[in-house]
Coordinates of C-alpha atoms in Angstrom, one line a residue:
X1 CA 15.5 -10.2 -18.1
X2 CA 12.8 -7.8 -19.0
X3 CA 10.5 -6.8 -21.8
X4 CA 8.3 -4.1 -23.5
X5 CA 4.4 -6.3 -23.4
X6 CA 1.2 -4.5 -24.6
X7 CA -2.0 -5.2 -23.5
X8 CA -2.9 -8.6 -24.7
X9 CA -5.0 -12.3 -24.0
X10 CA -2.4 -15.4 -24.1
X11 CA -3.8 -19.1 -23.5
X12 CA -0.4 -21.3 -23.7
X13 CA -2.3 -24.4 -23.6
X14 CA -5.5 -25.6 -23.4
X15 CA -5.3 -26.3 -19.7
X16 CA -4.3 -23.0 -18.7
X17 CA -6.8 -20.1 -17.6
X18 CA -6.3 -17.0 -19.6
X19 CA -4.0 -14.0 -18.7
X20 CA -4.5 -10.4 -19.4
X21 CA -1.8 -8.1 -19.4
X22 CA -3.2 -4.3 -19.3
X23 CA -0.3 -2.9 -20.1
X24 CA 0.7 -0.6 -23.5
X25 CA 3.6 -1.0 -25.4
X26 CA 5.4 2.0 -23.8
X27 CA 5.2 0.2 -20.3
X28 CA 8.1 -1.8 -18.9
X29 CA 6.9 -5.4 -17.5
X30 CA 9.4 -8.2 -16.2
X31 CA 9.4 -11.1 -18.2
X32 CA 9.7 -12.7 -14.9
X33 CA 6.7 -11.2 -13.9
X34 CA 4.5 -12.5 -17.0
X35 CA 5.9 -16.3 -16.4
X36 CA 4.6 -16.3 -12.5
X37 CA 1.2 -15.4 -14.6
X38 CA 0.9 -18.3 -17.1
X39 CA 2.4 -19.9 -14.0
X40 CA -0.6 -19.3 -12.4
X41 CA -2.8 -19.9 -15.4
X42 CA -1.6 -23.2 -15.4
X43 CA -2.5 -23.6 -11.3
X44 CA -6.3 -26.1 -11.1
X45 CA -9.6 -24.4 -11.1
X46 CA -7.9 -20.9 -12.6
X47 CA -10.2 -19.4 -15.1
X48 CA -8.5 -15.6 -16.1
X49 CA -5.1 -13.6 -15.0
X50 CA -5.2 -10.6 -15.0
X51 CA -2.3 -8.7 -14.7
X52 CA -2.6 -4.2 -14.1
X53 CA 0.4 -2.5 -15.8
X54 CA 2.3 -2.2 -12.2
X55 CA 3.0 -6.0 -12.7
X56 CA 6.3 -7.2 -11.1
X57 CA 7.3 -10.7 -10.1
X58 CA 6.6 -11.7 -5.9
X59 CA 7.8 -14.5 -4.1
X60 CA 5.6 -17.3 -5.7
X61 CA 3.3 -14.9 -7.4
X62 CA 2.9 -11.9 -9.9
X63 CA 2.1 -8.5 -7.5
X64 CA -0.3 -6.7 -9.0
X65 CA -1.9 -9.0 -10.8
X66 CA -5.5 -10.1 -9.8
X67 CA -6.8 -13.6 -10.1
X68 CA -10.0 -15.8 -10.9
X69 CA -10.3 -19.3 -10.0
X70 CA -12.9 -22.1 -8.4
X71 CA -9.9 -23.0 -6.0
X72 CA -8.4 -20.3 -3.0
X73 CA -4.7 -20.8 -3.3
X74 CA -4.0 -18.5 0.0
X75 CA -0.5 -17.6 -1.5
X76 CA -2.3 -16.2 -4.1
X77 CA -3.3 -13.4 -1.8
X78 CA 0.1 -13.7 0.0
X79 CA 1.4 -12.9 4.1
X80 CA 0.4 -9.6 4.1
X81 CA -3.8 -10.1 4.2
X82 CA -5.7 -6.9 4.0
X83 CA -2.2 -4.6 3.1
X84 CA -4.8 -1.1 1.4
X85 CA -3.5 2.9 1.2
X86 CA -6.5 4.7 2.6
X87 CA -6.8 8.6 2.5
X88 CA -8.0 10.7 5.1
X89 CA -8.2 14.7 4.7
X90 CA -6.0 16.5 7.2
X91 CA -6.0 20.3 8.1
X92 CA -3.0 22.5 9.5
X93 CA -2.4 26.3 9.6
X94 CA 0.4 25.6 8.1
X95 CA 2.4 23.1 6.3
X96 CA 6.4 23.3 6.0
X97 CA 7.8 19.8 5.5
X98 CA 11.1 21.2 7.0
X99 CA 8.9 21.8 10.7
X100 CA 6.3 19.0 10.4
X101 CA 9.0 16.0 9.8
X102 CA 10.5 16.5 13.5
X103 CA 6.8 15.7 14.6
X104 CA 5.5 12.6 12.8
X105 CA 5.7 10.1 16.1
X106 CA 7.4 7.2 16.4
X107 CA 5.4 3.7 14.5
X108 CA 7.7 1.5 14.4
X109 CA 6.6 1.3 18.9
X110 CA 3.2 0.2 19.4
X111 CA 0.2 1.6 20.7
X112 CA 0.0 -0.5 23.9
X113 CA -3.2 -1.3 26.0
X114 CA -1.8 0.0 29.4
X115 CA 0.8 2.1 28.9
X116 CA -0.5 3.9 26.6
X117 CA -4.0 4.0 28.0
X118 CA -4.3 7.6 27.9
X119 CA -3.2 8.4 24.2
X120 CA -5.7 9.8 22.2
X121 CA -5.7 7.2 19.5
X122 CA -6.9 4.1 21.3
X123 CA -10.8 5.7 21.1
X124 CA -10.1 4.4 17.2
X125 CA -10.4 1.3 18.5
X126 CA -13.8 0.7 19.1
X127 CA -15.3 -2.8 20.5
X128 CA -13.0 -5.9 20.1
X129 CA -9.8 -6.0 17.7
X130 CA -9.9 -8.6 15.1
X131 CA -8.2 -12.0 16.1
X132 CA -8.0 -10.3 19.4
X133 CA -4.5 -8.9 17.8
X134 CA -2.7 -6.6 19.8
X135 CA 0.7 -7.3 18.5
X136 CA 1.8 -4.2 16.1
X137 CA -1.1 -2.2 16.5
X138 CA -0.6 1.1 15.5
X139 CA 2.7 0.8 13.7
X140 CA 3.5 1.0 10.5
X141 CA 5.9 -1.9 9.4
X142 CA 8.8 -2.1 6.7
X143 CA 9.0 -2.5 3.4
X144 CA 7.1 0.1 0.8
X145 CA 4.8 1.2 3.3
X146 CA 4.5 4.3 4.1
X147 CA 2.6 7.6 6.1
X148 CA 2.7 10.8 4.3
X149 CA 1.8 14.4 4.7
X150 CA 0.4 15.1 0.9
X151 CA -0.3 17.9 -0.8
X152 CA -3.8 18.0 -3.3
X153 CA -1.8 18.8 -6.4
X154 CA -3.9 18.8 -9.8
X155 CA -7.5 18.2 -10.1
X156 CA -8.2 16.2 -12.7
X157 CA -11.8 15.9 -12.4
X158 CA -13.6 18.8 -11.1
X159 CA -17.1 16.5 -10.9
X160 CA -15.6 13.3 -8.9
X161 CA -12.8 15.5 -6.8
X162 CA -16.1 17.4 -5.6
X163 CA -17.7 14.1 -4.6
X164 CA -15.1 12.9 -2.2
X165 CA -14.5 16.8 -1.2
X166 CA -11.5 17.2 -2.8
X167 CA -9.5 20.7 -3.9
X168 CA -6.5 22.2 -5.5
X169 CA -4.0 22.9 -2.0
X170 CA -6.2 21.1 0.6
X171 CA -4.1 18.5 3.2
X172 CA -4.1 14.9 3.1
X173 CA -2.8 12.1 5.2
X174 CA -2.2 8.4 2.8
X175 CA -1.4 5.4 4.5
X176 CA -0.2 2.4 3.5
X177 CA -0.1 -0.8 6.2
X178 CA -1.0 -4.1 6.2
X179 CA -2.3 -6.5 8.6
X180 CA 1.5 -6.2 10.4
X181 CA 2.1 -10.3 11.2
X182 CA -1.6 -11.3 11.5
X183 CA -1.3 -11.9 8.0
X184 CA 2.1 -13.8 8.1
X185 CA 0.7 -15.8 10.6
X186 CA -2.3 -17.4 9.2
X187 CA -0.5 -18.0 5.6
X188 CA 2.3 -19.9 7.8
X189 CA -0.2 -21.7 9.5
X190 CA -1.4 -22.9 5.7
X191 CA 2.1 -23.1 4.8
X192 CA 3.1 -25.5 6.8
X193 CA 0.8 -28.1 6.4
X194 CA 0.0 -27.4 2.9
X195 CA 2.8 -25.4 1.1
X196 CA 1.2 -23.7 -1.5
X197 CA -1.3 -25.7 -2.1
X198 CA -5.4 -24.9 -2.0
X199 CA -7.2 -24.5 1.3
X200 CA -8.4 -27.7 1.8
X201 CA -11.3 -25.8 3.9
X202 CA -11.7 -22.3 2.4
X203 CA -15.0 -21.1 5.4
X204 CA -12.3 -21.7 7.7
X205 CA -9.2 -19.7 6.0
X206 CA -12.0 -16.9 4.6
X207 CA -13.0 -16.3 8.0
X208 CA -9.4 -15.7 9.6
X209 CA -8.4 -14.0 6.2
X210 CA -11.7 -11.7 7.5
X211 CA -9.9 -11.1 10.4
X212 CA -6.8 -9.8 8.9
X213 CA -8.6 -7.4 6.3
X214 CA -10.5 -5.8 9.3
X215 CA -6.8 -5.7 11.2
X216 CA -5.3 -3.9 8.9
X217 CA -8.3 -1.3 8.3
X218 CA -8.7 -0.3 11.7
X219 CA -4.3 0.0 11.9
X220 CA -4.4 2.5 9.0
X221 CA -7.1 4.1 10.8
X222 CA -5.1 4.3 14.1
X223 CA -1.8 5.3 12.5
X224 CA -3.7 8.1 10.5
X225 CA -4.7 9.6 14.4
X226 CA -1.4 8.7 15.2
X227 CA -0.4 11.5 13.3
X228 CA -3.1 13.4 13.2
X229 CA -2.4 14.4 16.6
X230 CA 1.4 14.7 16.5
X231 CA 0.8 17.8 13.5
X232 CA -1.9 19.5 16.1
X233 CA -5.1 17.9 14.2
X234 CA -8.0 16.5 14.9
X235 CA -8.4 12.7 13.1
X236 CA -10.9 12.4 9.9
X237 CA -12.5 9.4 8.6
X238 CA -11.4 8.1 5.5
X239 CA -12.0 9.0 2.4
X240 CA -10.7 6.3 0.4
X241 CA -10.2 2.8 2.1
X242 CA -9.2 -0.2 -0.3
X243 CA -7.2 -3.3 0.1
X244 CA -5.3 -4.5 -2.2
X245 CA -4.0 -8.2 -0.8
X246 CA -7.5 -10.1 -0.3
X247 CA -9.9 -12.7 -1.7
X248 CA -13.2 -11.8 -2.4
X249 CA -16.3 -14.8 -3.4
X250 CA -17.6 -13.1 -7.0
X251 CA -19.7 -14.5 -9.4
X252 CA -19.2 -18.4 -8.1
X253 CA -15.6 -18.2 -7.9
X254 CA -12.1 -17.0 -5.7
X255 CA -11.1 -13.8 -6.9
X256 CA -7.2 -13.5 -5.3
X257 CA -5.9 -9.8 -5.3
X258 CA -1.9 -9.4 -5.0
X259 CA -1.1 -6.1 -5.2
X260 CA -4.6 -5.0 -7.2
X261 CA -7.1 -2.7 -5.6
X262 CA -10.9 -3.2 -5.7
X263 CA -11.5 -1.4 -9.6
X264 CA -15.4 -1.9 -9.4
X265 CA -17.2 1.4 -8.9
X266 CA -14.3 2.1 -6.1
X267 CA -12.4 5.1 -5.3
X268 CA -8.3 4.2 -5.3
X269 CA -4.7 5.9 -4.3
X270 CA -2.6 4.4 -6.6
X271 CA 0.3 4.9 -4.6
X272 CA 3.7 6.9 -6.8
X273 CA 7.2 6.9 -5.2
X274 CA 8.1 9.4 -1.7
X275 CA 10.1 11.4 -4.7
X276 CA 6.8 11.5 -7.1
X277 CA 3.2 12.0 -7.0
X278 CA 0.7 9.7 -6.5
X279 CA -3.2 9.6 -8.1
X280 CA -6.9 9.3 -6.7
X281 CA -8.8 7.5 -9.1
X282 CA -12.4 6.8 -9.5
X283 CA -12.1 2.7 -10.8
X284 CA -14.8 1.4 -13.0
X285 CA -13.0 -2.0 -13.8
X286 CA -14.9 -5.0 -15.2
X287 CA -14.5 -8.7 -15.7
X288 CA -12.2 -8.7 -18.0
X289 CA -9.3 -7.2 -15.8
X290 CA -11.0 -8.8 -13.1
X291 CA -12.8 -5.8 -11.4
X292 CA -9.7 -4.3 -10.0
X293 CA -6.8 -2.2 -11.4
X294 CA -3.2 -1.3 -10.2
X295 CA -2.7 -0.2 -6.7
X296 CA 1.1 1.8 -7.2
X297 CA 4.3 2.5 -9.3
X298 CA 5.1 -1.0 -9.5
X299 CA 8.9 -2.1 -8.3
X300 CA 11.1 -1.9 -11.7
X301 CA 13.9 -3.1 -9.8
X302 CA 15.0 -5.8 -6.8
X303 CA 15.4 -5.0 -3.6
X304 CA 19.4 -5.9 -4.1
X305 CA 19.8 -3.8 -7.1
X306 CA 18.1 -0.5 -5.9
X307 CA 20.5 -0.6 -3.1
X308 CA 23.9 -1.6 -4.9
X309 CA 22.7 0.9 -7.4
X310 CA 21.0 3.6 -5.0
X311 CA 24.9 3.7 -3.3
X312 CA 26.7 4.4 -6.4
X313 CA 24.3 7.3 -7.5
X314 CA 23.3 8.8 -4.0
X315 CA 23.8 10.0 -1.2
X316 CA 21.6 9.1 2.0
X317 CA 20.7 13.1 2.6
X318 CA 19.9 13.0 -2.0
X319 CA 17.4 10.4 -1.2
X320 CA 16.3 12.7 2.1
X321 CA 15.4 15.4 0.7
X322 CA 13.0 14.3 -2.8
X323 CA 12.8 16.0 -6.9
X324 CA 9.6 17.6 -5.3
X325 CA 10.9 19.3 -2.3
X326 CA 9.7 16.8 -0.2
X327 CA 11.0 15.3 3.4
X328 CA 11.9 11.7 4.2
X329 CA 11.5 10.9 7.2
X330 CA 13.5 6.8 7.4
X331 CA 16.5 5.9 10.1
X332 CA 16.7 3.2 7.9
X333 CA 20.0 4.0 5.7
X334 CA 19.7 1.2 3.7
X335 CA 15.7 0.7 3.4
X336 CA 16.3 4.4 2.0
X337 CA 18.3 2.9 -1.0
X338 CA 15.7 -0.1 -0.9
X339 CA 12.9 2.2 -2.1
X340 CA 14.6 5.3 -3.9
X341 CA 12.1 6.8 -6.5
X342 CA 14.7 5.3 -9.0
X343 CA 13.2 1.8 -8.3
X344 CA 9.9 2.1 -9.2
X345 CA 8.4 2.5 -12.6
X346 CA 6.6 5.8 -13.6
X347 CA 3.0 6.4 -12.1
X348 CA 2.6 8.5 -15.4
X349 CA 3.0 5.6 -17.5
X350 CA 0.5 3.5 -15.0
X351 CA -1.9 5.4 -14.9
X352 CA -2.1 6.2 -18.6
X353 CA -2.6 2.4 -18.8
X354 CA -5.3 3.0 -16.6
X355 CA -6.7 5.6 -18.6
X356 CA -6.5 3.2 -22.2
X357 CA -8.2 0.5 -20.9
X358 CA -10.8 2.4 -19.4
X359 CA -10.1 1.4 -16.0
X360 CA -9.8 4.4 -14.5
X361 CA -10.7 7.9 -14.6
X362 CA -7.5 10.0 -12.4
X363 CA -9.2 11.8 -10.4
X364 CA -6.8 14.4 -8.3
X365 CA -2.8 14.3 -7.7
X366 CA -1.6 14.6 -4.8
X367 CA 1.8 15.7 -4.3
X368 CA 3.7 14.6 -0.9
X369 CA 5.4 16.9 1.9
X370 CA 7.1 14.3 4.7
X371 CA 7.0 11.0 4.0
X372 CA 7.0 8.6 7.1
X373 CA 9.3 5.0 6.9
X374 CA 11.2 4.3 10.0
X375 CA 11.8 6.6 13.2
X376 CA 14.1 8.8 12.2
X377 CA 15.5 8.0 15.5
X378 CA 18.0 11.7 16.2
X379 CA 15.0 13.8 16.3
X380 CA 11.7 11.1 15.4
X381 CA 11.3 9.5 18.8
X382 CA 12.0 12.6 20.6
X383 CA 9.7 14.6 20.0
X384 CA 7.3 11.7 19.9
X385 CA 8.0 11.9 23.9
X386 CA 7.5 15.0 24.3
X387 CA 4.2 15.1 22.8
X388 CA 3.3 12.5 24.8
X389 CA 3.6 13.9 27.4
X390 CA 1.9 17.0 26.4
X391 CA -1.4 15.2 25.6
X392 CA -1.0 12.8 28.8
X393 CA -0.7 16.5 30.7
X394 CA -3.7 17.8 28.4
X395 CA -6.1 14.5 29.6

């Protein structure tokens, strides 16, 4: 059962923490996600739970929430520690989706230090790789992760846009990925010994956690470089790179974020879907929001529901070409349906809620041109091999 839920404060019992939901009456929030917020609020040491307008149920804890506690709970961060979204400017002479989609490299194939020693994307890896974890480096992963070539649409705040060097029509790469298997290893090690309980040695957990956060940021840079080179462009530094699965020590408490981006004076890309705009915002969230903002549109259907309903309503080809005219590179048919735009909430409503609650100022919209999920083995893998030979020959 689901329900509309206006923004409100809720304290269900004298022992539970406060819960604030930053969603308007027009927003659709699933009751199961609200129940998870109340369950988290009842944990020992919990101080305050701030739920964002993209809130939806997760495995054991809500996604789209920032949770402050005097106790560190690894399960409130989850397994994809370090997952985040980065935005990289990119310059291309012509941005024709049909031409560029086939040039995306195979981002399921990790970079190998020996086999790919001459791949220029390795230049991004300076010094030691965090935790020495090479497995999966340069891969995007599954689920809602993606790499997207997008065009800046509307400029909504010229001052902030100018500060970021963005103008209408500019091209950007948007990279959404995390620490791949590293975060999963860290959570599994904790869970096997302590279940969903607190970290017995917070400093030890935080040291490994920080490695995963750094790894996730490095991985987004490597992914952007791989795509830039494949499209015939030079890599650039990100103008935005915010992690939304992490814990930080702030004001004497542990601030857990699971699907919530740091919103204390940061620039954040709030992702829409592959068939809608995304919005880059200047965030200015205060303590009631646990200094956090939404990280995306948020699911409104489970993957099973999206698969069942999508197969009844859409063909694969319909999902490869989106309503905004962009193309989706995805050789996994099931994932195409699970990640269909209709499986997500309206990004415009999420942004409106952030504005209404004075958590963020929209800066620009970005419109997808090509969204990469997994390789289309009919064309992408061949293109990657051709591009690889060309780079080797030129080095």
